[in-house]
Structure formats: C-alpha cells, structure tokens
mmCIF file of C-alpha atoms and ligand atoms in Angstrom:
data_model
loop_
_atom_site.group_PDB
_atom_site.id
_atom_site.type_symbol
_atom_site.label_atom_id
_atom_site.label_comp_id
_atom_site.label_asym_id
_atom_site.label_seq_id
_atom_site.Cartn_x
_atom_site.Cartn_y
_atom_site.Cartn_z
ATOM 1 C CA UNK A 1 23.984 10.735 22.993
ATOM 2 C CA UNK A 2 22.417 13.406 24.575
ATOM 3 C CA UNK A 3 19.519 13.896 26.522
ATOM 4 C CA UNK A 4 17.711 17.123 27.426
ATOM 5 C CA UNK A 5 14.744 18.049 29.649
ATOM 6 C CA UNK A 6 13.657 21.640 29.796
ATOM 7 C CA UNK A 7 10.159 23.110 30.966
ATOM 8 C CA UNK A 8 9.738 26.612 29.710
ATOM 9 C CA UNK A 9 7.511 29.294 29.749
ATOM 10 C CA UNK A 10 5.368 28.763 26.768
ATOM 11 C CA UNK A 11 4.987 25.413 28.182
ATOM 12 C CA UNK A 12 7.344 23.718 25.506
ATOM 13 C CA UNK A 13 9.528 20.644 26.555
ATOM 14 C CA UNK A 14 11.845 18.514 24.852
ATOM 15 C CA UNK A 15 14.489 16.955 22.947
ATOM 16 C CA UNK A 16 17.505 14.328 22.248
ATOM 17 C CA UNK A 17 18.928 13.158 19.131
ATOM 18 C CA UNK A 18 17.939 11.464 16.132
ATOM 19 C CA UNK A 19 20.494 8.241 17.442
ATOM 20 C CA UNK A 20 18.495 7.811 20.734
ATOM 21 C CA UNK A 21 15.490 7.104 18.346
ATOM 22 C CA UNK A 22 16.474 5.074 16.554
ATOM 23 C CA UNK A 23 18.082 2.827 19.663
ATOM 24 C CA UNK A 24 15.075 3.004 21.654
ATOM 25 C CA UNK A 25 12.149 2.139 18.800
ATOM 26 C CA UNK A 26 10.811 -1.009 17.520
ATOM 27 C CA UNK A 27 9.458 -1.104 14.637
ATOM 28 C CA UNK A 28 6.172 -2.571 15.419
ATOM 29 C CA UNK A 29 6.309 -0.165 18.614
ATOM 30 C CA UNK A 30 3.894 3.061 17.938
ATOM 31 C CA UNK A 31 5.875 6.264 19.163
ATOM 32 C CA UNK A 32 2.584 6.816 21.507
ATOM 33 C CA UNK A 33 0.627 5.120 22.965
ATOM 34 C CA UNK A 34 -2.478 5.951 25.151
ATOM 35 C CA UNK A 35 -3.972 2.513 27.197
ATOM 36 C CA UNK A 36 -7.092 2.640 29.486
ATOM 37 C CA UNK A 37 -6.501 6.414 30.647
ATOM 38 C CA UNK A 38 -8.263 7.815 32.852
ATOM 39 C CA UNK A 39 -8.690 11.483 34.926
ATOM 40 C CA UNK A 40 -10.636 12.860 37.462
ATOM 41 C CA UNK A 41 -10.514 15.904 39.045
ATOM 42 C CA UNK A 42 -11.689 17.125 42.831
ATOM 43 C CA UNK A 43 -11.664 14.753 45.294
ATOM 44 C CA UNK A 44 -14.074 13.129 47.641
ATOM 45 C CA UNK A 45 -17.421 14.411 47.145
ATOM 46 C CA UNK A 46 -15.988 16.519 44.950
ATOM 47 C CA UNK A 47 -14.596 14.375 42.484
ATOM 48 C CA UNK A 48 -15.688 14.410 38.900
ATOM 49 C CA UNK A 49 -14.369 11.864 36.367
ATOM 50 C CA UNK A 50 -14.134 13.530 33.057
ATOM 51 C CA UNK A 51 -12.112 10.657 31.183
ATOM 52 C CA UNK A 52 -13.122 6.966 31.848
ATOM 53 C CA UNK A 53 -11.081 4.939 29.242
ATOM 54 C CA UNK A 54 -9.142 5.974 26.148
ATOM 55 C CA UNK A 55 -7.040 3.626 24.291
ATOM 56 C CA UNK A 56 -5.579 4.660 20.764
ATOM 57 C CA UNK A 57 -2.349 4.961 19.412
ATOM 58 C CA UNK A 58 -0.152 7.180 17.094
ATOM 59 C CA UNK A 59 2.837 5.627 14.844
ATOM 60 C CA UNK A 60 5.541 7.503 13.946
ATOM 61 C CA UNK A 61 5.457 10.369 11.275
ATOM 62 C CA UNK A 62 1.508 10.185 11.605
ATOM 63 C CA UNK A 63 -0.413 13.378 12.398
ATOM 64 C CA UNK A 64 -3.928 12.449 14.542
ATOM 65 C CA UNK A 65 -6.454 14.846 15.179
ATOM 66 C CA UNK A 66 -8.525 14.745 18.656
ATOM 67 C CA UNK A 67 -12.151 15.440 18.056
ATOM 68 C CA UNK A 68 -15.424 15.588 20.172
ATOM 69 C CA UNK A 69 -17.902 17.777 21.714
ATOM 70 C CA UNK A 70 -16.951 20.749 23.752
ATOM 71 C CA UNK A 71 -16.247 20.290 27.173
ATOM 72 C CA UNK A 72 -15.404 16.226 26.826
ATOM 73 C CA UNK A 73 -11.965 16.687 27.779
ATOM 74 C CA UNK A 74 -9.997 16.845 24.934
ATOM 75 C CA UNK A 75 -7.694 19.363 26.578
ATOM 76 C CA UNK A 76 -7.789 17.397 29.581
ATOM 77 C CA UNK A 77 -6.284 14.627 27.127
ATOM 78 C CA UNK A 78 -3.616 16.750 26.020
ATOM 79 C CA UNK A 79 -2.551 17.707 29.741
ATOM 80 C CA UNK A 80 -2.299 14.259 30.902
ATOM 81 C CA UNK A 81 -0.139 12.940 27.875
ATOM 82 C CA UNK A 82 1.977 15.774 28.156
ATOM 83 C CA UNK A 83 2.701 15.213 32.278
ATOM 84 C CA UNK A 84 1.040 18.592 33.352
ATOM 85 C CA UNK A 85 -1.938 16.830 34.943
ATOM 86 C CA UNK A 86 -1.296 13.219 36.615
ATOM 87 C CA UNK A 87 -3.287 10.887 34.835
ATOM 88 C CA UNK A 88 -5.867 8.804 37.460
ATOM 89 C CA UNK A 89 -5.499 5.655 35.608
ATOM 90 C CA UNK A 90 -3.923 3.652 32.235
ATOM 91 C CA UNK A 91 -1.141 4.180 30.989
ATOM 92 C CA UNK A 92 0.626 6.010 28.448
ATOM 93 C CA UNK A 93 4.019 5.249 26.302
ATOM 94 C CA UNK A 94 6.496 6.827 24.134
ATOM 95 C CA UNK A 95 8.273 4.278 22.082
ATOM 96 C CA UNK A 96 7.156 2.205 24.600
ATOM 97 C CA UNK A 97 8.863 4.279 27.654
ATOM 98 C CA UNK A 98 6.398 4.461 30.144
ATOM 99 C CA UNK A 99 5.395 7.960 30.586
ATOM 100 C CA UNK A 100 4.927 9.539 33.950
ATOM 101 C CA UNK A 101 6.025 12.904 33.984
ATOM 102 C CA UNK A 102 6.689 15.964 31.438
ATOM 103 C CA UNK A 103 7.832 14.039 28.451
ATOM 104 C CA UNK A 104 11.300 14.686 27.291
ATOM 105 C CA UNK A 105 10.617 13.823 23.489
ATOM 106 C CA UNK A 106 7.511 16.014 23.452
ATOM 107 C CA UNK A 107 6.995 20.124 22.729
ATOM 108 C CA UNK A 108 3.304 21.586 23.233
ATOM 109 C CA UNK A 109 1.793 24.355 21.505
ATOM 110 C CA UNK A 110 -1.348 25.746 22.766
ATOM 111 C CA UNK A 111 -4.119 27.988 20.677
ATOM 112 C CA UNK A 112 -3.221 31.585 22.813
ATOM 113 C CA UNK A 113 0.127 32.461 21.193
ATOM 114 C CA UNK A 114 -0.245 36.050 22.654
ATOM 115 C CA UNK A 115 0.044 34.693 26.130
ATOM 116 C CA UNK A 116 2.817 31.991 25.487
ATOM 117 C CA UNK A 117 5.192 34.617 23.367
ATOM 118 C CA UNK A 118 7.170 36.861 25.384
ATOM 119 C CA UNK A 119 6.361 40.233 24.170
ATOM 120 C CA UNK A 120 9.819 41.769 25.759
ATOM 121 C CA UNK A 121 11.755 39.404 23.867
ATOM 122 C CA UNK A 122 12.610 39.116 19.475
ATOM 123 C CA UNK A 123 11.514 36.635 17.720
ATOM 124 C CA UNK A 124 14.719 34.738 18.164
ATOM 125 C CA UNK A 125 14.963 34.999 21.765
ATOM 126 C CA UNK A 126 11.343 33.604 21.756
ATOM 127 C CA UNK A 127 12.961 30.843 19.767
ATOM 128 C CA UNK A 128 15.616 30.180 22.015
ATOM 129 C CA UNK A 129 13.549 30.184 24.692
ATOM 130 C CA UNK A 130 13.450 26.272 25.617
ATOM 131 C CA UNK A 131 16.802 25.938 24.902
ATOM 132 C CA UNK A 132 18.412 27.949 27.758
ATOM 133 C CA UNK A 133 18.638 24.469 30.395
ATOM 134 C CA UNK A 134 19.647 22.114 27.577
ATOM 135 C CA UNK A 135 23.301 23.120 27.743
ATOM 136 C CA UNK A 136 23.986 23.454 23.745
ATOM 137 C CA UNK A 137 27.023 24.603 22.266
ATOM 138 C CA UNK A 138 26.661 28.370 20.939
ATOM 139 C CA UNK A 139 26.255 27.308 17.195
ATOM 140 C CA UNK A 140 23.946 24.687 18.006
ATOM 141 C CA UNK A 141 21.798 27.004 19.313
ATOM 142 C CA UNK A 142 22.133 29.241 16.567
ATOM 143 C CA UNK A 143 21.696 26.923 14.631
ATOM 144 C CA UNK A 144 18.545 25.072 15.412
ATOM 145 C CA UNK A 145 17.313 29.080 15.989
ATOM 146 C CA UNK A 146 17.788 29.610 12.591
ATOM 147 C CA UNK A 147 16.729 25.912 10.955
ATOM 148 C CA UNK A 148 13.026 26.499 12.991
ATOM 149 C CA UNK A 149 12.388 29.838 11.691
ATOM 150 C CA UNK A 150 13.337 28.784 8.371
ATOM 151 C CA UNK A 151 10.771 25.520 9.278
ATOM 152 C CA UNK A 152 7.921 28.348 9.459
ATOM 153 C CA UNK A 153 9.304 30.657 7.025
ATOM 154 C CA UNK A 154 10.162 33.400 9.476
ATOM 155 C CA UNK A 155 13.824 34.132 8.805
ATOM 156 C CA UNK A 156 13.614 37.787 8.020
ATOM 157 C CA UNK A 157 11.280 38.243 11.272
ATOM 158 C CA UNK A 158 14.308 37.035 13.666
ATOM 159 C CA UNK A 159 14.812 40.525 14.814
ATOM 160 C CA UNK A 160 11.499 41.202 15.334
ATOM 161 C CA UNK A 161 8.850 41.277 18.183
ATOM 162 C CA UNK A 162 6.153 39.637 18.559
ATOM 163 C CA UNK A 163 3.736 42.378 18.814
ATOM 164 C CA UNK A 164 5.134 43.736 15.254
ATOM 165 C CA UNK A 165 3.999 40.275 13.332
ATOM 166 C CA UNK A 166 0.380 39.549 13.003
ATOM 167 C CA UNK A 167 -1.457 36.581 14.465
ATOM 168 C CA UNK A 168 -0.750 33.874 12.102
ATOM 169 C CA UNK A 169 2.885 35.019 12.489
ATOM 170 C CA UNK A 170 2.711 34.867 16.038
ATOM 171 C CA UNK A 171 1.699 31.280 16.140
ATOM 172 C CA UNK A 172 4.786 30.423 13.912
ATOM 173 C CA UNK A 173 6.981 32.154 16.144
ATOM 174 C CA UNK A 174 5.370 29.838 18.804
ATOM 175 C CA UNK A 175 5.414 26.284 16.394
ATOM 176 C CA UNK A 176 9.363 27.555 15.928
ATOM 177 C CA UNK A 177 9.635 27.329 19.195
ATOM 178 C CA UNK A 178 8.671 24.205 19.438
ATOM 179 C CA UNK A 179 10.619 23.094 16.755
ATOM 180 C CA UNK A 180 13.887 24.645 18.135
ATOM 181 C CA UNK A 181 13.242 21.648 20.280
ATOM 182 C CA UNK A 182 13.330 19.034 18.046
ATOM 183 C CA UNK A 183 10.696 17.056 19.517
ATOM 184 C CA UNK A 184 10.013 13.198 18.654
ATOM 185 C CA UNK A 185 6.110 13.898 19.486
ATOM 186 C CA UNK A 186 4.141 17.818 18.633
ATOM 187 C CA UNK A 187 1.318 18.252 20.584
ATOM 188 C CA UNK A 188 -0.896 20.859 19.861
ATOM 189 C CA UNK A 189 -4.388 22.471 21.249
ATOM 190 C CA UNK A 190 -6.147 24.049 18.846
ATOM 191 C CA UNK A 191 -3.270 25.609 16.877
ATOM 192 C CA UNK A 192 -5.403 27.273 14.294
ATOM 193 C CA UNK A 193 -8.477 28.792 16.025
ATOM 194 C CA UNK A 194 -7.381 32.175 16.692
ATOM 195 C CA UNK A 195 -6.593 32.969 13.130
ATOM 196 C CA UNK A 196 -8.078 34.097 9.955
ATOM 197 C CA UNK A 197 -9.518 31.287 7.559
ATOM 198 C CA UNK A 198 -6.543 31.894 5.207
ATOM 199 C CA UNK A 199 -4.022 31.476 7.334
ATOM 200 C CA UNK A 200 -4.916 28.729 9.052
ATOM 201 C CA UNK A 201 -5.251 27.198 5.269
ATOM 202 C CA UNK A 202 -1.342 28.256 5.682
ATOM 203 C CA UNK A 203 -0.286 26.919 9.051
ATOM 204 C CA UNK A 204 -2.231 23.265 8.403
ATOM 205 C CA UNK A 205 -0.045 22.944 5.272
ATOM 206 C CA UNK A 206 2.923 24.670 7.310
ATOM 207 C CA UNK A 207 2.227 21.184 9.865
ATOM 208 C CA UNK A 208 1.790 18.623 7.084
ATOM 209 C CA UNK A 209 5.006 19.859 5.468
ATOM 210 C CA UNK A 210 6.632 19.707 9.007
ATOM 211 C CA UNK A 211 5.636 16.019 9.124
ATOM 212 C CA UNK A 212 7.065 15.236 5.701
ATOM 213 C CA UNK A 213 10.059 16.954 6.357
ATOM 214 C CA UNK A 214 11.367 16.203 9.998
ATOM 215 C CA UNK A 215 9.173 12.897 10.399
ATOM 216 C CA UNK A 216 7.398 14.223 13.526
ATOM 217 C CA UNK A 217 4.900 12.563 15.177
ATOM 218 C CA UNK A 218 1.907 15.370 15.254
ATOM 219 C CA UNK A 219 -1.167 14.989 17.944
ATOM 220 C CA UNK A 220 -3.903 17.756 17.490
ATOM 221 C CA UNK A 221 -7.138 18.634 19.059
ATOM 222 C CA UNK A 222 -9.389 20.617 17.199
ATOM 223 C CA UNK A 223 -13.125 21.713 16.898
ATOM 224 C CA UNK A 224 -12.959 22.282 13.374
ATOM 225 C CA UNK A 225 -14.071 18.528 11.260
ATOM 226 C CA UNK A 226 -12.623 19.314 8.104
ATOM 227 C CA UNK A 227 -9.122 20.486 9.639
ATOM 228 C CA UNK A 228 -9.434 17.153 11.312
ATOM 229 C CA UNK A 229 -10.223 15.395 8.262
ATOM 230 C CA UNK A 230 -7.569 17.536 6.286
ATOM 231 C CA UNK A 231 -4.193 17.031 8.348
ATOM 232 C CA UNK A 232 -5.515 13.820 9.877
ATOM 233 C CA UNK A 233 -3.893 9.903 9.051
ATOM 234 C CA UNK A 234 -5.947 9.098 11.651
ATOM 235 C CA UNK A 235 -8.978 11.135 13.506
ATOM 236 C CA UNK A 236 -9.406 10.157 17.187
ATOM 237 C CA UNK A 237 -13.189 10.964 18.263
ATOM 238 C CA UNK A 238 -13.644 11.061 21.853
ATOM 239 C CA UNK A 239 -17.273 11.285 23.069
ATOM 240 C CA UNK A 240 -19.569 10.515 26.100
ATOM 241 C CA UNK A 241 -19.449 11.238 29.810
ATOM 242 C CA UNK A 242 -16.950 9.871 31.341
ATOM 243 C CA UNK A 243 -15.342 10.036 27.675
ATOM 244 C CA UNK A 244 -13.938 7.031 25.835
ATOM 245 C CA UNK A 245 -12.945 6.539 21.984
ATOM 246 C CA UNK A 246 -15.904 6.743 20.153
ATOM 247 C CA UNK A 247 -14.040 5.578 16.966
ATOM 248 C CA UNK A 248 -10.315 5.867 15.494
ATOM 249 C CA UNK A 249 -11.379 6.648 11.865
ATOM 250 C CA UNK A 250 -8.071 5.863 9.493
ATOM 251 C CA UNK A 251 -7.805 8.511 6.887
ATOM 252 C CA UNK A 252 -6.925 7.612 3.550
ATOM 253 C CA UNK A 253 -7.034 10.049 1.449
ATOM 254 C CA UNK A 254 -5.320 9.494 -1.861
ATOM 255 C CA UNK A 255 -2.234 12.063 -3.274
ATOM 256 C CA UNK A 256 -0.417 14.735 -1.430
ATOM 257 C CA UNK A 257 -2.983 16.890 0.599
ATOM 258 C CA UNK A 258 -3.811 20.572 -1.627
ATOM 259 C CA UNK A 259 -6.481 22.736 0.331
ATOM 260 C CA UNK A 260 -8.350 22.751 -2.658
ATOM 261 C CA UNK A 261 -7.989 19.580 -4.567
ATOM 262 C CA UNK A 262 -8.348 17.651 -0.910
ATOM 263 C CA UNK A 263 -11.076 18.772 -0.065
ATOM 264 C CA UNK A 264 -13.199 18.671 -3.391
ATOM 265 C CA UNK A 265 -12.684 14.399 -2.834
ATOM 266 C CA UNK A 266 -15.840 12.952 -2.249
ATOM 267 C CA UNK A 267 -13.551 10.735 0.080
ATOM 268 C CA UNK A 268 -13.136 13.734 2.079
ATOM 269 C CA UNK A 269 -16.912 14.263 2.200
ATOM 270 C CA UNK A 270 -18.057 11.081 3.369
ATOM 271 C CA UNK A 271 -14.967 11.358 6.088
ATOM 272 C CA UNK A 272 -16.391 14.524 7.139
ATOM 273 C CA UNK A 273 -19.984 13.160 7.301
ATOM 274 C CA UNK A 274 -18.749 10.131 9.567
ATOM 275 C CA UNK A 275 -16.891 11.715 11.921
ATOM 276 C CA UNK A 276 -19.727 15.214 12.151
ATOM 277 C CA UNK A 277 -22.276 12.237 12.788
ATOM 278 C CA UNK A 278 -19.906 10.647 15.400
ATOM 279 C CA UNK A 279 -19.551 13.727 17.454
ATOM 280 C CA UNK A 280 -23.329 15.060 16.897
ATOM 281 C CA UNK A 281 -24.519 11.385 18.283
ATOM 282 C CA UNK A 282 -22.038 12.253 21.179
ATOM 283 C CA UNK A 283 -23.766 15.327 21.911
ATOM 284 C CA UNK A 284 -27.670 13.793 22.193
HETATM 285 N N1 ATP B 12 -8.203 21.809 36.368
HETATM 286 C C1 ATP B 12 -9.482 21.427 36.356
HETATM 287 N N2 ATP B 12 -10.158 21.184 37.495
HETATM 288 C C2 ATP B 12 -11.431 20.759 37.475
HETATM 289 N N3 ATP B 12 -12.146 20.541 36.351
HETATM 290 C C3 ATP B 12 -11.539 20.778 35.198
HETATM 291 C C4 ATP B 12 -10.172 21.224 35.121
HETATM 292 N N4 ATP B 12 -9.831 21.355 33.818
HETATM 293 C C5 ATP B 12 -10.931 21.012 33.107
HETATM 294 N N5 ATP B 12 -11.941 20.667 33.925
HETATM 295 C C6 ATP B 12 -13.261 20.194 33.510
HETATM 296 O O1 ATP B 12 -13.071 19.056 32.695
HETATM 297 C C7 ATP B 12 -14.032 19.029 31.639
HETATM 298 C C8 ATP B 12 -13.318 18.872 30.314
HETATM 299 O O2 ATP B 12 -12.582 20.048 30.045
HETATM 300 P P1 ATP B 12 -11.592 20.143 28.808
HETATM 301 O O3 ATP B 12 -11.087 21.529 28.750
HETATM 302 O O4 ATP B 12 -10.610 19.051 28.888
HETATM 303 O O5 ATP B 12 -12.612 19.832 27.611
HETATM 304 P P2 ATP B 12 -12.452 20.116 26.053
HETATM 305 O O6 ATP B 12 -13.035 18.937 25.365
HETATM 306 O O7 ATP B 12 -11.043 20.467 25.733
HETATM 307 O O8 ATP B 12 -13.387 21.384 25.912
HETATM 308 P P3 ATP B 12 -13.495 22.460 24.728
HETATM 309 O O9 ATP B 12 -13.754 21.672 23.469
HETATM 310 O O10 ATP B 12 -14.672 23.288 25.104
HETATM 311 O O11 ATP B 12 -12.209 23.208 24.693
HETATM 312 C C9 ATP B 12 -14.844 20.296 31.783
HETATM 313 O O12 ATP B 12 -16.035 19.985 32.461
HETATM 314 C C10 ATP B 12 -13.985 21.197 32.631
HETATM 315 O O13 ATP B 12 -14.750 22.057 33.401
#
C-alpha cells in the first residue's frame, strides 16, 4: 500500500491506491465531511469572520456544487478543506480521517489555467508535474501520464505546449493533471468560467463522465445556477454574513445528464428557480 503526498505548483496534491480505500471507508462514512467550520481572517481589531458555521457532507462518487453570492466565501471554503488556509473552527473529514493539513487524497483545480500550466513545459510534463515527489516506477508514471490525457481526450496534444492549445484545452491539460493524481476527492474553483459557452458544455460532461468512470468524489464552486443544477447530486448554497448553509438541495434529476435533454426537464427548472431564489434572498 502506498501512500503519497506531493504539493506542486499548480497547487495539485494527492494520491494512494484504490486498496487503502477501500480499508479505510465505511460504508455509512461520507468520503467528506465538513462540521461547524469556521474562518476568520486578520486578527485583533482586525479580524473579520467570513465563515461562521458550515456543516454538509459529500458521499462518495457524488459531484456537489458550492453556490452563493459573490464575495461569501466560497473560495475561502475551498482553501480551508483543501489545508491551504487553517480553518478557525469545526472540523473537517475524509473517510472520516480528520483533516488538518493539505489532504493527501485530494487534487485542486482552480479557474486560471494560464497561471497554473507551465508554459516552458509540454503537455506531458505539465501532466507529470505532481508526480515528481511520489517516487513511481518509470511506467507508472507513463502510464497514469497517458491514462489522464486519454481521461480528457488529449492524447495527440502530449507533445504539445500549452500556449499552442486553446483555453478549453488548457483547462484539460490542468484537470489531467489532476487526474495523473488519482485523487479520492476533486476540488475545483470555478473550472468553467474562463471558457466559451460551448466548451464549458464540453468540460461539465468531460467531469460527469470522470465521476462515472473513476468514481471520484467531485466538489465545485461555481457562479453559474444551471452548471450547478446540471453536474450537481447535491447543490450546497452558502449565504449570509458570517456564511452558513443556507440549504443542501438533493438533485434528482431522472436519466443520464444530456446538455440538452437535462436541461429542457421542468425538474431542472424548478431546481434552478429554488436555488436562484436561495442565493437572491442571500443577497437582500
Ligand atoms: N487571504 C485573505 N485575507 C483576508 N481576507 C480575505 C482573504 N481571502 C479572502 N478574503 C475575504 O473573504 C471574503 C470571501 O472571499 P472569497 O473569495 O472566499 O469569496 P467567494 O464567495 O469565493 O467570492 P466570489 O464569488 O466573488 O469569487 C471576501 O470579503 C474577501 O475579501
């Protein structure tokens, strides 16, 4: 059994084997788990608490969006269940592991995939980034190189820079990377929003079938309702100053998700209506 910490520029982190998971989960355990956290930032005078209490939870092979108005702290979420900012109170668990540093089971990928790519470097080198401290034989390496561009369909760009693919390319050079990982938990801050409409039509589908097909747990914060309603099992809407859970809306849409047949549902409507109403009675 082996187990792997790496932090790497691009800010992913991550992995072990599919064995430790299964050792270490129960099955009424949810892989994460978020109880009475809290952050502040400053000090003193200074100090300014932008989460008060958040309590949700995220089972295995789910993918739950983070919603609520700007400025709540939604990345501020993100940072604290991913180690980069101490959390100032609560708790938070990975299959029920306390977490209180960088988790080892969890990759990040942020919106700005033109800062976290190295523009020096190919594609696969981008890749391979996070792997350099984890100590993998050769053709492991290779290997999960080759498995994560495949993931995001990028194969024949393995040679290439980043600064020859366009933007939606980019950020699957950057969800490879994450991938290359092999990460029990994805976290992600606003994947999609510096693409066009049609791709990021692409990469939510790209996630979904990520889910489906390495059982990833999938946390996402995004501004955008019907992406959250779209990719969601369950919508976590965060609201209020400090911020708490306003609601954890389960989504149950029926059939396999289709961009256009998913979001015709009237289901899909009246999710969108609750959760726009949520946030706008956030903002008032
Ligand atoms: N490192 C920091 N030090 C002090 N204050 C911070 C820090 N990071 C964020 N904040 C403050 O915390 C609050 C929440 O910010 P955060 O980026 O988490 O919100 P958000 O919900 O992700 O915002 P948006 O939707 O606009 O991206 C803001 O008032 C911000 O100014």
């Amino acid at each position: 059994m082996s187990t792997v910490t790496a932090a790497t520029a691009g800010s992913v982190q991550s992995t072990n084997t599919s064995s430790l998971r299964e050792d270490t989960m129960t099955q009424s355990e949810p892989r994460l788990r978020v109880e009475h956290l809290a952050k502040s930032y400053g000090r003193g005078e200074q100090e300014k608490q932008i989460i008060g209490d958040l309590t949700f939870s995220v089972d295995q092979g789910e993918v739950a969006c983070i919603v609520g108005p700007s400025g709540v702290g939604k990345t501020t979420l993100l940072k604290c269940l991913a180690g980069l900012h101490p959390a100032t109170g609560g708790a938070m668990y990975i299959d029920g592991k306390p977490v209180d540093g960088p988790p080892a089971e969890m990759a990040l990928v942020f919106q700005d995939y033109s800062r976290s790519l190295m523009p020096w470097l190919t594609v696969e080198k981008n890749v391979q980034l996070p792997l350099r401290h984890m100590r993998l034989p050769k053709a492991e390496v290779a290997h999960r190189i080759e498995d994560a561009l495949a993931a995001v369909g990028l194969s024949h760009a393995a040679k290439q820079y980043p600064w020859q693919l366009s933007g939606g390319m980019q950020q699957r050079v950057a969800i490879a990377r994450a991938l290359a990982y092999q990460p029990e938990v994805l976290v992600m801050d606003e994947p999609f929003a510096s693409v066009d409409a049609q791709t990021r039509f692409e990469l939510e589908d790209l996630c979904l079938s990520i889910r489906d097909k390495l059982g990833m747990t999938i946390v996402v914060v995004t501004h955008d309702i019907d992406e959250a309603v779209y990719l969601s099992d369950r919508i976590v809407a965060i609201g209020g100053k400090p911020a708490g859970v306003l609601e954890v809306i389960d989504v149950d849409l029926p059939g396999q998700r289709d961009q256009i047949a998913t979001r015709s549902l009237p289901e899909f409507a009246e999710l969108r209506s609750r959760t726009l109403s949520l946030i706008r009675k956030a903002q008032q």
